[in-house]
């Protein structure tokens, strides 16, 4: 059940051309995704976790190779730790990929207990194998000289990935009328590429290509996300009415407690008529900016054409404190072009 030790000369070129390319793709996707402030929806949280798994596994892959071949044998515990971290993030990606596809159809509170078992249980089994491998040596074994060999547990991890991808294909095909065409095509395309890459790396352990296919999947999944600009109000740089309906619906469906503060900014029309529309818009932007910075845990929504805002206050934040701060601030004049 053991494989021969990896030849470092054969492996280095793949690290340079695949792992480093995967890291570059992940960093690019993180920069693109976080360039906009997005709603904290269940799907967005899953996508963020996918980005984290893709980046960490892509970084840890070359790190584990370098540590295995260059650290002295006395660092075997560290090598075990690095390989465990790498394997946990790598094998967590298929589970998150499944969750992402579920989120296209259902909100978090709509997921059944059976679906949660299907989602989480296989990964828990994989995680148990990975975490206990320093004692059991079921996944890999660090030899006394510091080199390592794969064990039969690797087959279980590969089977877990195949399970997730098979379930995803079945789930997407069954719900093909409810999902976007681009998601259906991206899932089916990605399945072929990822399974081929996973099998190639499983069969030829010196070909480190799995991370690159994973990083490419983040691009495909980003294309299926709801455009964050659809939830933005460009005049005030806050969220819009559609975003409020979505956020409130998710909170109500999830049976989470929250408060809503309504704010109407008076005097915008007077300033626009007397000092010009540009100054009226500046005043509105200043008011919206203050509300946004009031508490970063709260979300601010511009819900009318001009002057009305709503603030959703999550549980744990005192709305009365925020109301007092808003009243205190709006009793003080705003300064525009050195004029109050």
PDB file of N, CA and C in Angstrom, residues 295-339:
ATOM      1  N   UNK A 295     -21.499  51.927  12.672  1.00  0.00           N
ATOM      2  CA  UNK A 295     -21.213  50.605  13.230  1.00  0.00           C
ATOM      3  C   UNK A 295     -21.042  49.655  12.051  1.00  0.00           C
ATOM      4  N   UNK A 296     -19.841  49.090  11.900  1.00  0.00           N
ATOM      5  CA  UNK A 296     -19.546  48.266  10.726  1.00  0.00           C
ATOM      6  C   UNK A 296     -20.319  46.952  10.730  1.00  0.00           C
ATOM      7  N   UNK A 297     -20.902  46.584  11.869  1.00  0.00           N
ATOM      8  CA  UNK A 297     -21.708  45.365  11.917  1.00  0.00           C
ATOM      9  C   UNK A 297     -23.104  45.585  11.335  1.00  0.00           C
ATOM     10  N   UNK A 298     -23.492  46.846  11.197  1.00  0.00           N
ATOM     11  CA  UNK A 298     -24.822  47.171  10.673  1.00  0.00           C
ATOM     12  C   UNK A 298     -24.745  47.433   9.172  1.00  0.00           C
ATOM     13  N   UNK A 299     -25.856  47.219   8.492  1.00  0.00           N
ATOM     14  CA  UNK A 299     -25.939  47.472   7.059  1.00  0.00           C
ATOM     15  C   UNK A 299     -26.867  48.649   6.808  1.00  0.00           C
ATOM     16  N   UNK A 300     -26.439  49.560   5.941  1.00  0.00           N
ATOM     17  CA  UNK A 300     -27.209  50.762   5.638  1.00  0.00           C
ATOM     18  C   UNK A 300     -27.768  50.639   4.226  1.00  0.00           C
ATOM     19  N   UNK A 301     -29.054  50.949   4.076  1.00  0.00           N
ATOM     20  CA  UNK A 301     -29.742  50.823   2.796  1.00  0.00           C
ATOM     21  C   UNK A 301     -30.408  52.150   2.434  1.00  0.00           C
ATOM     22  N   UNK A 302     -30.214  52.569   1.202  1.00  0.00           N
ATOM     23  CA  UNK A 302     -30.893  53.756   0.685  1.00  0.00           C
ATOM     24  C   UNK A 302     -32.189  53.266   0.043  1.00  0.00           C
ATOM     25  N   UNK A 303     -33.323  53.550   0.660  1.00  0.00           N
ATOM     26  CA  UNK A 303     -34.577  52.896   0.261  1.00  0.00           C
ATOM     27  C   UNK A 303     -35.550  53.812  -0.454  1.00  0.00           C
ATOM     28  N   UNK A 304     -35.171  55.068  -0.686  1.00  0.00           N
ATOM     29  CA  UNK A 304     -36.051  55.954  -1.441  1.00  0.00           C
ATOM     30  C   UNK A 304     -35.216  56.737  -2.441  1.00  0.00           C
ATOM     31  N   UNK A 305     -35.887  57.492  -3.272  1.00  0.00           N
ATOM     32  CA  UNK A 305     -35.194  58.222  -4.331  1.00  0.00           C
ATOM     33  C   UNK A 305     -34.182  59.213  -3.783  1.00  0.00           C
ATOM     34  N   UNK A 306     -34.474  59.806  -2.637  1.00  0.00           N
ATOM     35  CA  UNK A 306     -33.593  60.861  -2.153  1.00  0.00           C
ATOM     36  C   UNK A 306     -33.165  60.669  -0.700  1.00  0.00           C
ATOM     37  N   UNK A 307     -34.087  60.731   0.240  1.00  0.00           N
ATOM     38  CA  UNK A 307     -33.701  61.054   1.610  1.00  0.00           C
ATOM     39  C   UNK A 307     -33.867  59.936   2.643  1.00  0.00           C
ATOM     40  N   UNK A 308     -34.437  58.805   2.286  1.00  0.00           N
ATOM     41  CA  UNK A 308     -34.751  57.804   3.310  1.00  0.00           C
ATOM     42  C   UNK A 308     -33.729  56.665   3.314  1.00  0.00           C
ATOM     43  N   UNK A 309     -33.305  56.336   4.541  1.00  0.00           N
ATOM     44  CA  UNK A 309     -32.374  55.236   4.748  1.00  0.00           C
ATOM     45  C   UNK A 309     -32.954  54.270   5.775  1.00  0.00           C
ATOM     46  N   UNK A 310     -32.518  53.040   5.697  1.00  0.00           N
ATOM     47  CA  UNK A 310     -32.849  52.039   6.713  1.00  0.00           C
ATOM     48  C   UNK A 310     -31.550  51.389   7.168  1.00  0.00           C
ATOM     49  N   UNK A 311     -31.453  51.130   8.454  1.00  0.00           N
ATOM     50  CA  UNK A 311     -30.279  50.482   9.029  1.00  0.00           C
ATOM     51  C   UNK A 311     -30.735  49.184   9.682  1.00  0.00           C
ATOM     52  N   UNK A 312     -30.189  48.060   9.228  1.00  0.00           N
ATOM     53  CA  UNK A 312     -30.482  46.782   9.861  1.00  0.00           C
ATOM     54  C   UNK A 312     -29.421  46.525  10.930  1.00  0.00           C
ATOM     55  N   UNK A 313     -29.904  46.392  12.160  1.00  0.00           N
ATOM     56  CA  UNK A 313     -29.025  46.230  13.319  1.00  0.00           C
ATOM     57  C   UNK A 313     -29.103  44.772  13.774  1.00  0.00           C
ATOM     58  N   UNK A 314     -28.012  44.020  13.698  1.00  0.00           N
ATOM     59  CA  UNK A 314     -28.055  42.608  14.099  1.00  0.00           C
ATOM     60  C   UNK A 314     -28.161  42.454  15.612  1.00  0.00           C
ATOM     61  N   UNK A 315     -28.515  41.256  16.022  1.00  0.00           N
ATOM     62  CA  UNK A 315     -28.583  40.964  17.453  1.00  0.00           C
ATOM     63  C   UNK A 315     -27.206  41.140  18.079  1.00  0.00           C
ATOM     64  N   UNK A 316     -27.189  41.753  19.239  1.00  0.00           N
ATOM     65  CA  UNK A 316     -25.924  42.029  19.912  1.00  0.00           C
ATOM     66  C   UNK A 316     -25.539  43.489  19.856  1.00  0.00           C
ATOM     67  N   UNK A 317     -26.148  44.240  18.952  1.00  0.00           N
ATOM     68  CA  UNK A 317     -25.933  45.690  18.878  1.00  0.00           C
ATOM     69  C   UNK A 317     -27.163  46.391  19.451  1.00  0.00           C
ATOM     70  N   UNK A 318     -26.943  47.421  20.243  1.00  0.00           N
ATOM     71  CA  UNK A 318     -28.034  48.148  20.876  1.00  0.00           C
ATOM     72  C   UNK A 318     -28.530  49.244  19.932  1.00  0.00           C
ATOM     73  N   UNK A 319     -29.737  49.121  19.389  1.00  0.00           N
ATOM     74  CA  UNK A 319     -30.228  50.155  18.464  1.00  0.00           C
ATOM     75  C   UNK A 319     -30.435  51.507  19.143  1.00  0.00           C
ATOM     76  N   UNK A 320     -30.736  51.493  20.435  1.00  0.00           N
ATOM     77  CA  UNK A 320     -30.952  52.754  21.142  1.00  0.00           C
ATOM     78  C   UNK A 320     -29.677  53.590  21.182  1.00  0.00           C
ATOM     79  N   UNK A 321     -28.553  52.938  21.339  1.00  0.00           N
ATOM     80  CA  UNK A 321     -27.266  53.654  21.332  1.00  0.00           C
ATOM     81  C   UNK A 321     -27.025  54.288  19.970  1.00  0.00           C
ATOM     82  N   UNK A 322     -27.325  53.556  18.912  1.00  0.00           N
ATOM     83  CA  UNK A 322     -27.138  54.083  17.561  1.00  0.00           C
ATOM     84  C   UNK A 322     -28.076  55.249  17.297  1.00  0.00           C
ATOM     85  N   UNK A 323     -29.317  55.129  17.743  1.00  0.00           N
ATOM     86  CA  UNK A 323     -30.285  56.218  17.555  1.00  0.00           C
ATOM     87  C   UNK A 323     -29.801  57.482  18.258  1.00  0.00           C
ATOM     88  N   UNK A 324     -29.281  57.337  19.470  1.00  0.00           N
ATOM     89  CA  UNK A 324     -28.767  58.504  20.208  1.00  0.00           C
ATOM     90  C   UNK A 324     -27.613  59.157  19.471  1.00  0.00           C
ATOM     91  N   UNK A 325     -26.717  58.348  18.912  1.00  0.00           N
ATOM     92  CA  UNK A 325     -25.583  58.900  18.166  1.00  0.00           C
ATOM     93  C   UNK A 325     -26.050  59.613  16.899  1.00  0.00           C
ATOM     94  N   UNK A 326     -27.046  59.032  16.225  1.00  0.00           N
ATOM     95  CA  UNK A 326     -27.561  59.653  15.003  1.00  0.00           C
ATOM     96  C   UNK A 326     -28.203  60.994  15.328  1.00  0.00           C
ATOM     97  N   UNK A 327     -29.030  61.042  16.363  1.00  0.00           N
ATOM     98  CA  UNK A 327     -29.675  62.297  16.758  1.00  0.00           C
ATOM     99  C   UNK A 327     -28.639  63.355  17.116  1.00  0.00           C
ATOM    100  N   UNK A 328     -27.619  62.935  17.868  1.00  0.00           N
ATOM    101  CA  UNK A 328     -26.582  63.878  18.286  1.00  0.00           C
ATOM    102  C   UNK A 328     -25.825  64.432  17.087  1.00  0.00           C
ATOM    103  N   UNK A 329     -25.499  63.565  16.130  1.00  0.00           N
ATOM    104  CA  UNK A 329     -24.741  64.026  14.966  1.00  0.00           C
ATOM    105  C   UNK A 329     -25.572  64.940  14.082  1.00  0.00           C
ATOM    106  N   UNK A 330     -26.850  64.614  13.876  1.00  0.00           N
ATOM    107  CA  UNK A 330     -27.663  65.396  12.952  1.00  0.00           C
ATOM    108  C   UNK A 330     -28.177  66.691  13.581  1.00  0.00           C
ATOM    109  N   UNK A 331     -27.896  66.879  14.851  1.00  0.00           N
ATOM    110  CA  UNK A 331     -28.176  68.171  15.462  1.00  0.00           C
ATOM    111  C   UNK A 331     -27.031  69.146  15.234  1.00  0.00           C
ATOM    112  N   UNK A 332     -25.926  68.620  14.689  1.00  0.00           N
ATOM    113  CA  UNK A 332     -24.764  69.444  14.362  1.00  0.00           C
ATOM    114  C   UNK A 332     -24.722  69.652  12.855  1.00  0.00           C
ATOM    115  N   UNK A 333     -24.399  70.849  12.439  1.00  0.00           N
ATOM    116  CA  UNK A 333     -24.397  71.186  11.008  1.00  0.00           C
ATOM    117  C   UNK A 333     -23.309  70.425  10.262  1.00  0.00           C
ATOM    118  N   UNK A 334     -23.602  70.061   9.015  1.00  0.00           N
ATOM    119  CA  UNK A 334     -22.596  69.501   8.099  1.00  0.00           C
ATOM    120  C   UNK A 334     -21.926  70.660   7.370  1.00  0.00           C
ATOM    121  N   UNK A 335     -20.637  70.538   7.127  1.00  0.00           N
ATOM    122  CA  UNK A 335     -19.871  71.591   6.463  1.00  0.00           C
ATOM    123  C   UNK A 335     -19.590  71.188   5.027  1.00  0.00           C
ATOM    124  N   UNK A 336     -20.076  72.039   4.069  1.00  0.00           N
ATOM    125  CA  UNK A 336     -19.852  71.791   2.648  1.00  0.00           C
ATOM    126  C   UNK A 336     -19.244  73.041   2.044  1.00  0.00           C
ATOM    127  N   UNK A 337     -18.043  72.873   1.450  1.00  0.00           N
ATOM    128  CA  UNK A 337     -17.358  74.011   0.837  1.00  0.00           C
ATOM    129  C   UNK A 337     -17.210  75.171   1.814  1.00  0.00           C
ATOM    130  N   UNK A 338     -16.797  74.827   3.041  1.00  0.00           N
ATOM    131  CA  UNK A 338     -16.561  75.818   4.104  1.00  0.00           C
ATOM    132  C   UNK A 338     -17.812  76.558   4.519  1.00  0.00           C
ATOM    133  N   UNK A 339     -18.972  75.975   4.219  1.00  0.00           N
ATOM    134  CA  UNK A 339     -20.246  76.576   4.633  1.00  0.00           C
ATOM    135  C   UNK A 339     -21.058  75.529   5.364  1.00  0.00           C
TER     136      UNK A 339
END
